[in-house]
Tab-separated table of C-alpha atoms in Angstrom:
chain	number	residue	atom	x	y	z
P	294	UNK	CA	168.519	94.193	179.725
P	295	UNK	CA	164.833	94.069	180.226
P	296	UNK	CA	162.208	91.945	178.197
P	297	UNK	CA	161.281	94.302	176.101
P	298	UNK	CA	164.671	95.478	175.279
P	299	UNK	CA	164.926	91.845	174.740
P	300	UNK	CA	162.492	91.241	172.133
P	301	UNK	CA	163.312	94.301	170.179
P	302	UNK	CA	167.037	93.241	170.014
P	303	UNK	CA	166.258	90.014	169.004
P	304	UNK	CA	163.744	90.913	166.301
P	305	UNK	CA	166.183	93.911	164.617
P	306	UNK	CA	168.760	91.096	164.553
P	307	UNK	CA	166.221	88.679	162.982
P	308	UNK	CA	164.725	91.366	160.537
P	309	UNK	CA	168.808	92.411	159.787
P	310	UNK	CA	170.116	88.552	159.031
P	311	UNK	CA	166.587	87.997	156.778
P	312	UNK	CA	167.462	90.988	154.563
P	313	UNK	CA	170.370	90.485	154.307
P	314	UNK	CA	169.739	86.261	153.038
P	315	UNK	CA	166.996	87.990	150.634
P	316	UNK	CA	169.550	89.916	148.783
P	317	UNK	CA	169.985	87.002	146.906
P	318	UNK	CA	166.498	85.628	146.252
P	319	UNK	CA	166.480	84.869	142.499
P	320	UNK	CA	168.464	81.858	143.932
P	321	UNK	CA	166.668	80.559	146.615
P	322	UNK	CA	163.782	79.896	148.095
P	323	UNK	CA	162.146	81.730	151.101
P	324	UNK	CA	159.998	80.333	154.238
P	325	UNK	CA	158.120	81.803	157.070
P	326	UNK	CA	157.655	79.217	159.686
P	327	UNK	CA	157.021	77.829	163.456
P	328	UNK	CA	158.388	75.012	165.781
P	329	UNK	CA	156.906	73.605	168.996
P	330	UNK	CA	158.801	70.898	171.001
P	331	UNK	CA	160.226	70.469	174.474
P	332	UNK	CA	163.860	71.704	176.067
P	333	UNK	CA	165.590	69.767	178.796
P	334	UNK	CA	168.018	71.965	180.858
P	335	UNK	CA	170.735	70.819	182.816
P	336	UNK	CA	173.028	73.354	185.043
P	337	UNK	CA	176.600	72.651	184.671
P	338	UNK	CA	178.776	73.324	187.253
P	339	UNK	CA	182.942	73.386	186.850
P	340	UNK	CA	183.183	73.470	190.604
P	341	UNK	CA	180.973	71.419	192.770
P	342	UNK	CA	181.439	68.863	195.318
P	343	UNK	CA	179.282	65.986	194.210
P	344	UNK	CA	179.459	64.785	198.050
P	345	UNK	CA	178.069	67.917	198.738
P	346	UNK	CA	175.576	68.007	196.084
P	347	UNK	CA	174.993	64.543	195.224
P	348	UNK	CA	171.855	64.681	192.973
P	349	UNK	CA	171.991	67.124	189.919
P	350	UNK	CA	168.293	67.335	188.270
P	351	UNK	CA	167.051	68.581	185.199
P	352	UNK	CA	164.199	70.901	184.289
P	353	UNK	CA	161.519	70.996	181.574
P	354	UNK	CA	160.175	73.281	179.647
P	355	UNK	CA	158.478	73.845	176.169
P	356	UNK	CA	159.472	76.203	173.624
P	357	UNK	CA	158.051	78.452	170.933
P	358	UNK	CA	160.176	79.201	168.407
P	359	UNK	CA	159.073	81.736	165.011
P	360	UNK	CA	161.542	82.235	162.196
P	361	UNK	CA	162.463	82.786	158.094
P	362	UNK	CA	164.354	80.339	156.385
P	363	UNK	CA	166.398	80.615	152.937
P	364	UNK	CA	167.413	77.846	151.046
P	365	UNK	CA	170.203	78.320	148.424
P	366	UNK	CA	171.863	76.382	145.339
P	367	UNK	CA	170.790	74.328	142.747
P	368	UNK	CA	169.219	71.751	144.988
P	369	UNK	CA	169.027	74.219	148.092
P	370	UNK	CA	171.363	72.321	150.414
P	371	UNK	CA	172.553	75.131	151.920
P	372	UNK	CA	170.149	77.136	154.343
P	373	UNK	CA	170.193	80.078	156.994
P	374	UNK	CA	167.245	80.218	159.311
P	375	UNK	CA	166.949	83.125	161.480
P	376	UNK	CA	164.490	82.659	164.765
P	377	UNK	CA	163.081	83.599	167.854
P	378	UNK	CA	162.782	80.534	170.326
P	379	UNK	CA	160.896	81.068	173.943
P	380	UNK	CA	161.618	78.891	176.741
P	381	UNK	CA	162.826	78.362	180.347
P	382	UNK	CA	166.384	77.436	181.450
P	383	UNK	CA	167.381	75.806	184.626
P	384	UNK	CA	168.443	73.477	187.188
P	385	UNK	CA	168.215	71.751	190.811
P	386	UNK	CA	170.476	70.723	193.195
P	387	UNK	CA	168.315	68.089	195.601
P	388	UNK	CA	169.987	66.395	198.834
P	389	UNK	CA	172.347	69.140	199.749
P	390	UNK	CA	174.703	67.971	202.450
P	391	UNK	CA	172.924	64.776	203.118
P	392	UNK	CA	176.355	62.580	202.406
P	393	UNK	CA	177.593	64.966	205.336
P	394	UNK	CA	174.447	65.620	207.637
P	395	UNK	CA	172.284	63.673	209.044
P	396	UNK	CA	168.307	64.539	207.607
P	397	UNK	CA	166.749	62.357	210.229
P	398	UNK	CA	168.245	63.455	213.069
P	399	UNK	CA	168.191	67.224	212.196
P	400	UNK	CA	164.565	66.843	211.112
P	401	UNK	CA	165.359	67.745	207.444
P	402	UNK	CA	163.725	66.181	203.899
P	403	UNK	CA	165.280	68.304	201.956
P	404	UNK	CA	168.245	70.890	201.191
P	405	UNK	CA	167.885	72.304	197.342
P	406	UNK	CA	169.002	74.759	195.053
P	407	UNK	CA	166.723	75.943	192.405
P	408	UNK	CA	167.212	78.124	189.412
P	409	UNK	CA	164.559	78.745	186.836
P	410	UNK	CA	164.368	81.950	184.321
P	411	UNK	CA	162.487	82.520	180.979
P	412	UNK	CA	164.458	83.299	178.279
P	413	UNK	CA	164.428	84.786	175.127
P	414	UNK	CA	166.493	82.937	172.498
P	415	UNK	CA	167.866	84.505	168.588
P	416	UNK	CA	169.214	81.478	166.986
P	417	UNK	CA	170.606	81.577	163.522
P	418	UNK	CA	171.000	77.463	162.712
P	419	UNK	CA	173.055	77.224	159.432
P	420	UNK	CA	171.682	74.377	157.773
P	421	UNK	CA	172.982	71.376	155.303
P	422	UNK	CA	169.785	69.523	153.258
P	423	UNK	CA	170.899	66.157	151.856
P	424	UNK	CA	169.329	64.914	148.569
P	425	UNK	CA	167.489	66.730	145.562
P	426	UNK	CA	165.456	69.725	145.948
P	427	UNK	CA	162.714	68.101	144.725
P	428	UNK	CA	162.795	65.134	147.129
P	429	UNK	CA	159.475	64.659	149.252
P	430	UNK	CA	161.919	63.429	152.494
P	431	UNK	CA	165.012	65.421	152.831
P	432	UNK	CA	167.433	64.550	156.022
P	433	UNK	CA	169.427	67.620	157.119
P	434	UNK	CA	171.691	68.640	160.216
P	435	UNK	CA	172.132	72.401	161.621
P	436	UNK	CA	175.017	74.288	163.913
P	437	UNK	CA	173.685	77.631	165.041
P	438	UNK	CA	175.233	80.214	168.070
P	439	UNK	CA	172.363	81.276	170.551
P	440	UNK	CA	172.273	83.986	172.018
P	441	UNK	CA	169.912	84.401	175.135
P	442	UNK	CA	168.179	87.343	176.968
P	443	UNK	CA	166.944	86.231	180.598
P	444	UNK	CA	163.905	88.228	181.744
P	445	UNK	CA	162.178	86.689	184.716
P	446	UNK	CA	162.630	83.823	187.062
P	447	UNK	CA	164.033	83.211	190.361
P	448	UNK	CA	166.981	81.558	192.627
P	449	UNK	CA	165.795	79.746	195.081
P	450	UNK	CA	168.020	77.753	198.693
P	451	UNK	CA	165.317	76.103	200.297
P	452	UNK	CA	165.533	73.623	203.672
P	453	UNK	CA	162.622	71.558	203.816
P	454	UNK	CA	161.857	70.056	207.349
P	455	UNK	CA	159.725	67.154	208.076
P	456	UNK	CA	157.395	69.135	210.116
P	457	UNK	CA	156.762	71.008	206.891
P	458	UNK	CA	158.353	74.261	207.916
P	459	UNK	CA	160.651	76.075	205.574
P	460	UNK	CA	163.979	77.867	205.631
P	461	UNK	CA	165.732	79.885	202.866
P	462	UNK	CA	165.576	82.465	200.484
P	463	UNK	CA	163.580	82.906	196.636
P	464	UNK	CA	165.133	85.681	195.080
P	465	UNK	CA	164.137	87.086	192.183
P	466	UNK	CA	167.033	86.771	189.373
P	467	UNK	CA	167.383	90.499	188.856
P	468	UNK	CA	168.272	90.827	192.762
P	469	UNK	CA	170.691	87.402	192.395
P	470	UNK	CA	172.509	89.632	189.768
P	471	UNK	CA	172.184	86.572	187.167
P	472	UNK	CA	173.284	87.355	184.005
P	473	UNK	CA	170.691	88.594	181.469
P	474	UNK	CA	172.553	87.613	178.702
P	475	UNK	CA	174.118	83.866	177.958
P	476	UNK	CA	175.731	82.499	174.365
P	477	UNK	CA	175.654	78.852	173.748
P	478	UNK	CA	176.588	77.031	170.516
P	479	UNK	CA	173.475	74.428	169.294
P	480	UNK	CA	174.157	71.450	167.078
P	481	UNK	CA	171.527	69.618	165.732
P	482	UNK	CA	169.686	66.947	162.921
P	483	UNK	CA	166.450	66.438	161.550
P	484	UNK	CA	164.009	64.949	158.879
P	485	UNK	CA	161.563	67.187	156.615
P	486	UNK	CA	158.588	65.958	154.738
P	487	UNK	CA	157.141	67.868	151.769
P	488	UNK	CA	153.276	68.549	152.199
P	489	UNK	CA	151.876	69.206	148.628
P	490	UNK	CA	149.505	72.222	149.015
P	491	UNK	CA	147.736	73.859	145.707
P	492	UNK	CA	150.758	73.798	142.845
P	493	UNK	CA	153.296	74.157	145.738
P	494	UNK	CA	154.629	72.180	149.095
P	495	UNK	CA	154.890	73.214	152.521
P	496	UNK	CA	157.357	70.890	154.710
P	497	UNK	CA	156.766	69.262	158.166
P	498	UNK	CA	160.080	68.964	160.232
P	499	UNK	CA	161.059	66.421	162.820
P	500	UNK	CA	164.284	67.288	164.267
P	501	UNK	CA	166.568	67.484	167.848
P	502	UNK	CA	169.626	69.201	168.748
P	503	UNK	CA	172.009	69.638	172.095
P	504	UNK	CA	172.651	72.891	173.178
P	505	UNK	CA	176.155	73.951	175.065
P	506	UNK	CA	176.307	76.580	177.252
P	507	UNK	CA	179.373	78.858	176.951
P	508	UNK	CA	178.863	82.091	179.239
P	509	UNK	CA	179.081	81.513	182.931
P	510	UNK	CA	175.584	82.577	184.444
P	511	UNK	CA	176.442	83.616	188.288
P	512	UNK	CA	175.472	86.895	189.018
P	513	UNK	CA	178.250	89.021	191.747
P	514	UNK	CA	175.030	89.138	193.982
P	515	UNK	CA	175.368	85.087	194.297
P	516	UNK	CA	179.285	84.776	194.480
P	517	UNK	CA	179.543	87.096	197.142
P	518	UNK	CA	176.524	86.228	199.377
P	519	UNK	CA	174.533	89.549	198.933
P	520	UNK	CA	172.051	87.320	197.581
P	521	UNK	CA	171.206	85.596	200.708
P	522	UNK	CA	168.953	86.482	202.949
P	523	UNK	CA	170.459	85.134	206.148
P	524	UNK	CA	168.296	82.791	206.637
P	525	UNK	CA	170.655	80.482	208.560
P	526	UNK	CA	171.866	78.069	205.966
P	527	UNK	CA	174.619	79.881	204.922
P	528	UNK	CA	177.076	82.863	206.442
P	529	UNK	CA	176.436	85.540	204.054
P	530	UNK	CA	179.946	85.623	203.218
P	531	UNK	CA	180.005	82.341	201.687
P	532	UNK	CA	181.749	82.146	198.350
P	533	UNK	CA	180.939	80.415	195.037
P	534	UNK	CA	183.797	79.141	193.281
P	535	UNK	CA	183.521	78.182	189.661
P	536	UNK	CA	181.114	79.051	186.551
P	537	UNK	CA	177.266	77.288	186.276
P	538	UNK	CA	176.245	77.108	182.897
P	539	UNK	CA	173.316	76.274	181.176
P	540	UNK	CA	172.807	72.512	179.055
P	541	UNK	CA	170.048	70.755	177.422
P	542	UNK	CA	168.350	68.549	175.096
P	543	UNK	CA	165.653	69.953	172.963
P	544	UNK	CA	163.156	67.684	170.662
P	545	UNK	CA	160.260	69.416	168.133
P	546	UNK	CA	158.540	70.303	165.120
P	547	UNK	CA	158.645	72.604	162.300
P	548	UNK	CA	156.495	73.515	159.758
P	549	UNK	CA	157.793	75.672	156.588
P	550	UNK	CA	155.633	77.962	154.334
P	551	UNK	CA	156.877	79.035	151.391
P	552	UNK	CA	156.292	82.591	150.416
P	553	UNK	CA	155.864	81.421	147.194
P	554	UNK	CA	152.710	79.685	148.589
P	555	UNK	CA	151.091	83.624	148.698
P	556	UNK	CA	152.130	84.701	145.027
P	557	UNK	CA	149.196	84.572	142.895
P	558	UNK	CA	149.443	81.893	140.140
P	559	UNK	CA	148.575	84.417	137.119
P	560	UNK	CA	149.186	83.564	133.533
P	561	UNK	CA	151.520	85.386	130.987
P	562	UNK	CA	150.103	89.071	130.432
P	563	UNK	CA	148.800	89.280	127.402
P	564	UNK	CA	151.111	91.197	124.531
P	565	UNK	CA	151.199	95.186	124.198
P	566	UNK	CA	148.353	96.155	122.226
P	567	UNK	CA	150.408	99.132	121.009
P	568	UNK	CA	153.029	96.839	119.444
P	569	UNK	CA	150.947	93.735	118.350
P	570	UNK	CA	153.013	93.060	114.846
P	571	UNK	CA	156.398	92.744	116.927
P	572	UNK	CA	154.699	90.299	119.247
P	573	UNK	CA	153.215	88.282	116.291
P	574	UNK	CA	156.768	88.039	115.051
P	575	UNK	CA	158.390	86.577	117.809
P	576	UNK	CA	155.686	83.610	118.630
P	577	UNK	CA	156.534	82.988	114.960
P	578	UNK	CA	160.238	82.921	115.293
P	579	UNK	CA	159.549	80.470	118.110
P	580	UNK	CA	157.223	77.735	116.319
P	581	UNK	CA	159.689	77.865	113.362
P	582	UNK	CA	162.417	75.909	115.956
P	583	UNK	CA	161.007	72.363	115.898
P	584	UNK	CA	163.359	71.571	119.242
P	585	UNK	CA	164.204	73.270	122.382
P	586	UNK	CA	166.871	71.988	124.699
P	587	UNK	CA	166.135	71.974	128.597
P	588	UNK	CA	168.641	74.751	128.999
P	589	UNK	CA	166.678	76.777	126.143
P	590	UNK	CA	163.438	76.527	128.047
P	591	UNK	CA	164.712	77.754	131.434
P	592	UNK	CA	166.340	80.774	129.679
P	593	UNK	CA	163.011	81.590	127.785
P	594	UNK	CA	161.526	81.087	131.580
P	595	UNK	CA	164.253	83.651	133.040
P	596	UNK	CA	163.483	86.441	130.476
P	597	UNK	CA	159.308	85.626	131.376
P	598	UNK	CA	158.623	84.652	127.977
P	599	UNK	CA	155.907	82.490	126.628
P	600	UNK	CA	157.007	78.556	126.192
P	601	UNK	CA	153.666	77.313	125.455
P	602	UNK	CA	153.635	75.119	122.302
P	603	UNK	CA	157.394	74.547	122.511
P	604	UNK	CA	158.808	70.977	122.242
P	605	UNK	CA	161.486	69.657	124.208
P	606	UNK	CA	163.988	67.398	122.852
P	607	UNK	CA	166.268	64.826	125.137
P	608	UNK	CA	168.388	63.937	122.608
P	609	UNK	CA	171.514	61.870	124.245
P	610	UNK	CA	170.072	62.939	127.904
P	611	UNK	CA	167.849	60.246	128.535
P	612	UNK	CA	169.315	56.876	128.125
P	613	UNK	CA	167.698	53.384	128.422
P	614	UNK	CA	169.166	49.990	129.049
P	615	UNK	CA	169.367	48.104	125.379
P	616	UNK	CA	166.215	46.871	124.160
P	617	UNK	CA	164.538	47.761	127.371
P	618	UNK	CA	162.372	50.821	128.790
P	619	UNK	CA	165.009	50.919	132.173
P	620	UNK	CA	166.437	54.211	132.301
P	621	UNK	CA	170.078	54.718	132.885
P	622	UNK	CA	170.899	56.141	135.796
P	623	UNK	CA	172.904	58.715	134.594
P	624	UNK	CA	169.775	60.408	133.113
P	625	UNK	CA	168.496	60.720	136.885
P	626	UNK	CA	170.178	64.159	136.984
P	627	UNK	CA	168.681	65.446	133.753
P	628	UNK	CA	165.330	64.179	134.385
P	629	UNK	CA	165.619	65.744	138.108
P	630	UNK	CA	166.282	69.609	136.780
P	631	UNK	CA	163.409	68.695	133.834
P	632	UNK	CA	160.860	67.677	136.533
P	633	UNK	CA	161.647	70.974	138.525
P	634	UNK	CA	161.091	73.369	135.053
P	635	UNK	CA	157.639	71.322	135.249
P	636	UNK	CA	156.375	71.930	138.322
P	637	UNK	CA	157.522	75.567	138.054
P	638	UNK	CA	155.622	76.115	134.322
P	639	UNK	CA	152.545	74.030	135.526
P	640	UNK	CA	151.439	73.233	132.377
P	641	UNK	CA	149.893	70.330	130.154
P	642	UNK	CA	152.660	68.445	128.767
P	643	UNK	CA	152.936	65.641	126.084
P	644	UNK	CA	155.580	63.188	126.948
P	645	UNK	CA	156.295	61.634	123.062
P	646	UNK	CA	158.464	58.543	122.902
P	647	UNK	CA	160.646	58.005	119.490
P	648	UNK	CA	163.183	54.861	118.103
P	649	UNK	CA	165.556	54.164	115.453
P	650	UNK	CA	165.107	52.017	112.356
P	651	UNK	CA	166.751	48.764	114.667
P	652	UNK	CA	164.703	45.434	114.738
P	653	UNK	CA	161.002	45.389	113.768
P	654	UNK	CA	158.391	48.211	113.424
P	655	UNK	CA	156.086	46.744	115.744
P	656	UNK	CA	158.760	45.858	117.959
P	657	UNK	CA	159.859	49.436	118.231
P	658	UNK	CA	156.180	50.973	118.481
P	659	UNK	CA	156.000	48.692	121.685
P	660	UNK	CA	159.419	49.930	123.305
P	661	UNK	CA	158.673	53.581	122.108
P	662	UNK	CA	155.700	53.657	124.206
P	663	UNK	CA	156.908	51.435	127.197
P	664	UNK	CA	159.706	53.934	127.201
P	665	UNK	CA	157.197	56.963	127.227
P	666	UNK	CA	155.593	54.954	130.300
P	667	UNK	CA	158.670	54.987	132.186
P	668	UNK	CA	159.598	58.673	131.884
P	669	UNK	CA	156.243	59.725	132.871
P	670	UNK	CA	156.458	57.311	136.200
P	671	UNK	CA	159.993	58.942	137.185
P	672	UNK	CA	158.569	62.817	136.737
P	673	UNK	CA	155.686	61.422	139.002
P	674	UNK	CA	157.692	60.045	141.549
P	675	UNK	CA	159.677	62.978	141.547
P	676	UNK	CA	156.876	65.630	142.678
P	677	UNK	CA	154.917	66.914	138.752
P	678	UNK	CA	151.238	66.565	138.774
P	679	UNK	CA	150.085	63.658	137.298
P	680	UNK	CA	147.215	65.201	135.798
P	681	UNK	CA	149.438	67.691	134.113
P	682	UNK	CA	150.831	64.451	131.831
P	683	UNK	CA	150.474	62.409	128.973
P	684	UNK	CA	152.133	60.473	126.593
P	685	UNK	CA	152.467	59.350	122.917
P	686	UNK	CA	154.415	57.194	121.132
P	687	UNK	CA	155.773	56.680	117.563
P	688	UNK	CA	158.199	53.721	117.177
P	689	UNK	CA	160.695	54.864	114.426
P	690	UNK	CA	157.890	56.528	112.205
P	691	UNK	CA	158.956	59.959	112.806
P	692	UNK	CA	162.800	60.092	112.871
P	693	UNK	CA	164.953	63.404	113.040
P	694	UNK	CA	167.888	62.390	110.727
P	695	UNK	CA	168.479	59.406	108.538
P	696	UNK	CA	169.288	56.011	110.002
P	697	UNK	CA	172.327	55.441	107.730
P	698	UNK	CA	175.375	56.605	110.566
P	699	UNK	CA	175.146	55.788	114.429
P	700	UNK	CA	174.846	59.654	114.790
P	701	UNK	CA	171.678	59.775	112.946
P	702	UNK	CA	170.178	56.809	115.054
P	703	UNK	CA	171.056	58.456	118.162
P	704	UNK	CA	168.883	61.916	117.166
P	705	UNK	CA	166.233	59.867	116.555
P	706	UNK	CA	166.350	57.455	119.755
P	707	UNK	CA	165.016	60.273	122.003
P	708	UNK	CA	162.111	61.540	124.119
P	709	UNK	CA	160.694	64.843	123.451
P	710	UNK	CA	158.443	67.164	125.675
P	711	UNK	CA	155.957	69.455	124.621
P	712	UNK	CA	154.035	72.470	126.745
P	713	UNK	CA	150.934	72.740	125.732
P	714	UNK	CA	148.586	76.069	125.658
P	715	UNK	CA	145.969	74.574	127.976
């Protein structure tokens, strides 16, 4: 297989796995993105003489590496992420029969083997993100199968003598037979770090992974000695015993864009003018409901309808220590999912902070507000705009039931939301 049959091989597979991931895109989230880093390759041989070929070197290269990325679930911590990766694979065996021959006395430096070929790489890493989706650092590891498409390079047996002369052959890799096709199984880890950009976040990745070769990579041309060009270092009947795969390190970067980076920000269309009475209707349906729960809203988001004006009520879903603003940590979860409706709806929103009738007004008019404080801190820290909140606070002057039964005096010990029009 040739380069370009290569590339377009490697791009219908990429286009095929994205489609298929974007069947399902009402669920998760798609990036576009690119990686730069550096691969360390190793040869691995299952049949060498390490007498014979005492020093086993690694090669260098950097890669280039394009892809799309979906991220599924509630808190996307599953992902598939297609790609194209460019690099060079290789190896060199230095010191050939040096343990065995003497260099000085045969006016040798140097005996080596070299192999070096560009390659082609489609990589599909299957990813697992720890934490919350809306976490600004998010640790995650990755197992993908490669699958690599040589398309130039060379195979090189080269004595070195001291009086700078030169023995061997360079072959190209097409005449060495090589194979032009490897698979190799990648496992890797890596650190991501949201980069807030307009309403939205792009994410910076750190990561590294090892990479084990699987496919043997002799060509018939080098097992058999057709590959030699008789240059007196070998018979050319000589035979190669064993497989020589390909091994490596690889450390980078990676930088996600959303697509959802590119999809214009536009408000609500405004209603129908053929049906404006219907309309009217509805927006009056909705103010009559004083209280919305959190589920409520993100069904009213679903069906694209208007939530502006709407209150939010946490009644029983966000706790406090007694007598204290600390919130409970089982409200984290709750508080998480509200802080993601936020930053999708990107609106104003009044964070109001309500008590019961227990201990003194002015007692609960401090705690009320303190409590209001606190909420707005966590919603912060967890990724809304800052300048998108405020807060208010009422003590136990506006209660939703009466104070008489512990029932009533948990309604009214709650925190309530509302989206404002501007």
């Amino acid at each position: 297989m040739n380069f370009r049959q290569s590339i377009f091989v490697s791009a219908l597979a990429l286009v095929f796995t994205t489609s298929v991931c974007a069947q399902d895109d009402k669920k998760a989230e798609f990036s576009f993105g690119l990686g730069g880093g550096y691969h360390v390759d190793k040869l691995s041989f299952s049949d060498l003489d390490e007498d014979y070929f005492p020093d086993n070197s690694s090669i260098g290269s950097g890669v280039f590496s394009v892809f799309v990325q979906g991220e599924f679930g509630s808190n996307r911590n599953f992902g598939v992420r297609p790609q194209l990766s460019f690099l060079t694979r290789g190896g060199k065996l230095s010191n050939i029969g040096k343990n065995n021959i003497d260099y000085e006395t045969e006016g040798v430096e140097d005996i080596n083997y070299t192999l070096k070929s560009s390659f082609v790489d489609f990589r599909v890493p299957l990813i697992y993100n720890f934490g919350r989706a809306t976490s600004k650092v998010r640790p995650y590891v990755f197992v993908a199968p490669v699958l690599s498409f040589s398309n130039s390079g060379f195979v090189s047996l080269v004595q070195e003598n001291a009086d700078n002369s030169m023995l061997g052959y360079k072959t190209d890799i097409s005449k060495a037979n090589m194979s032009s096709t490897n698979l190799a199984g990648q496992i890797g880890a890596g650190v991501k770090f949201a980069i807030p950009v307009a309403d939205d976040r792009c994410y910076l990745g750190i990561e590294a992974s090892y990479e084990l070769g699987f496919t043997d990579t002799y060509g018939k041309k080098e097992k058999d000695g057709e590959a030699n060009d008789l240059a007196g270092l070998f018979n050319h009947n000589y035979k190669i015993d064993g497989t020589r795969k390909m091994s490596g390190f690889e450390f980078g970067a990676v930088l996600y864009v959303p697509f959802s980076v590119f999809k214009s920000k536009q408000p609500a269309p405004p209603a129908p003018v053929e049906a404006p009475v219907v309309v009217e209707k509805k927006v009056e349906e909705v103010k009559e409901k004083p209280c919305y729960t959190l589920e409520e809203i993100n069904d009213l988001i679903v069906r694209n309808q208007l939530v502006d004006g709407k209150t939010i009520c946490a009644v029983d879903a966000i706790n406090f220590e007694f007598s204290k603003s600390t919130i409970s940590e089982e409200s984290y979860d709750y508080l998480d999912r509200l802080a993601a409706t936020l930053i999708k709806i990107n609106r104003n929103v009044e964070v109001k902070g309500h008590t019961d009738n227990v201990g003194s007004e002015k007692f609960n008019l401090k705690l009320s507000r303190e409590r209001a404080e606190a909420v707005v801190k966590y919603l912060v820290k967890k990724g809304v705009n800052k300048k998108k909140l405020t807060y208010s606070y009422y003590g136990m002057s506006r209660p939703l039931s009466d104070n008489d039964t512990e029932e009533g005096r948990a309604m009214n010990r709650r925190v309530e939301f509302t989206i404002l029009n501007y």
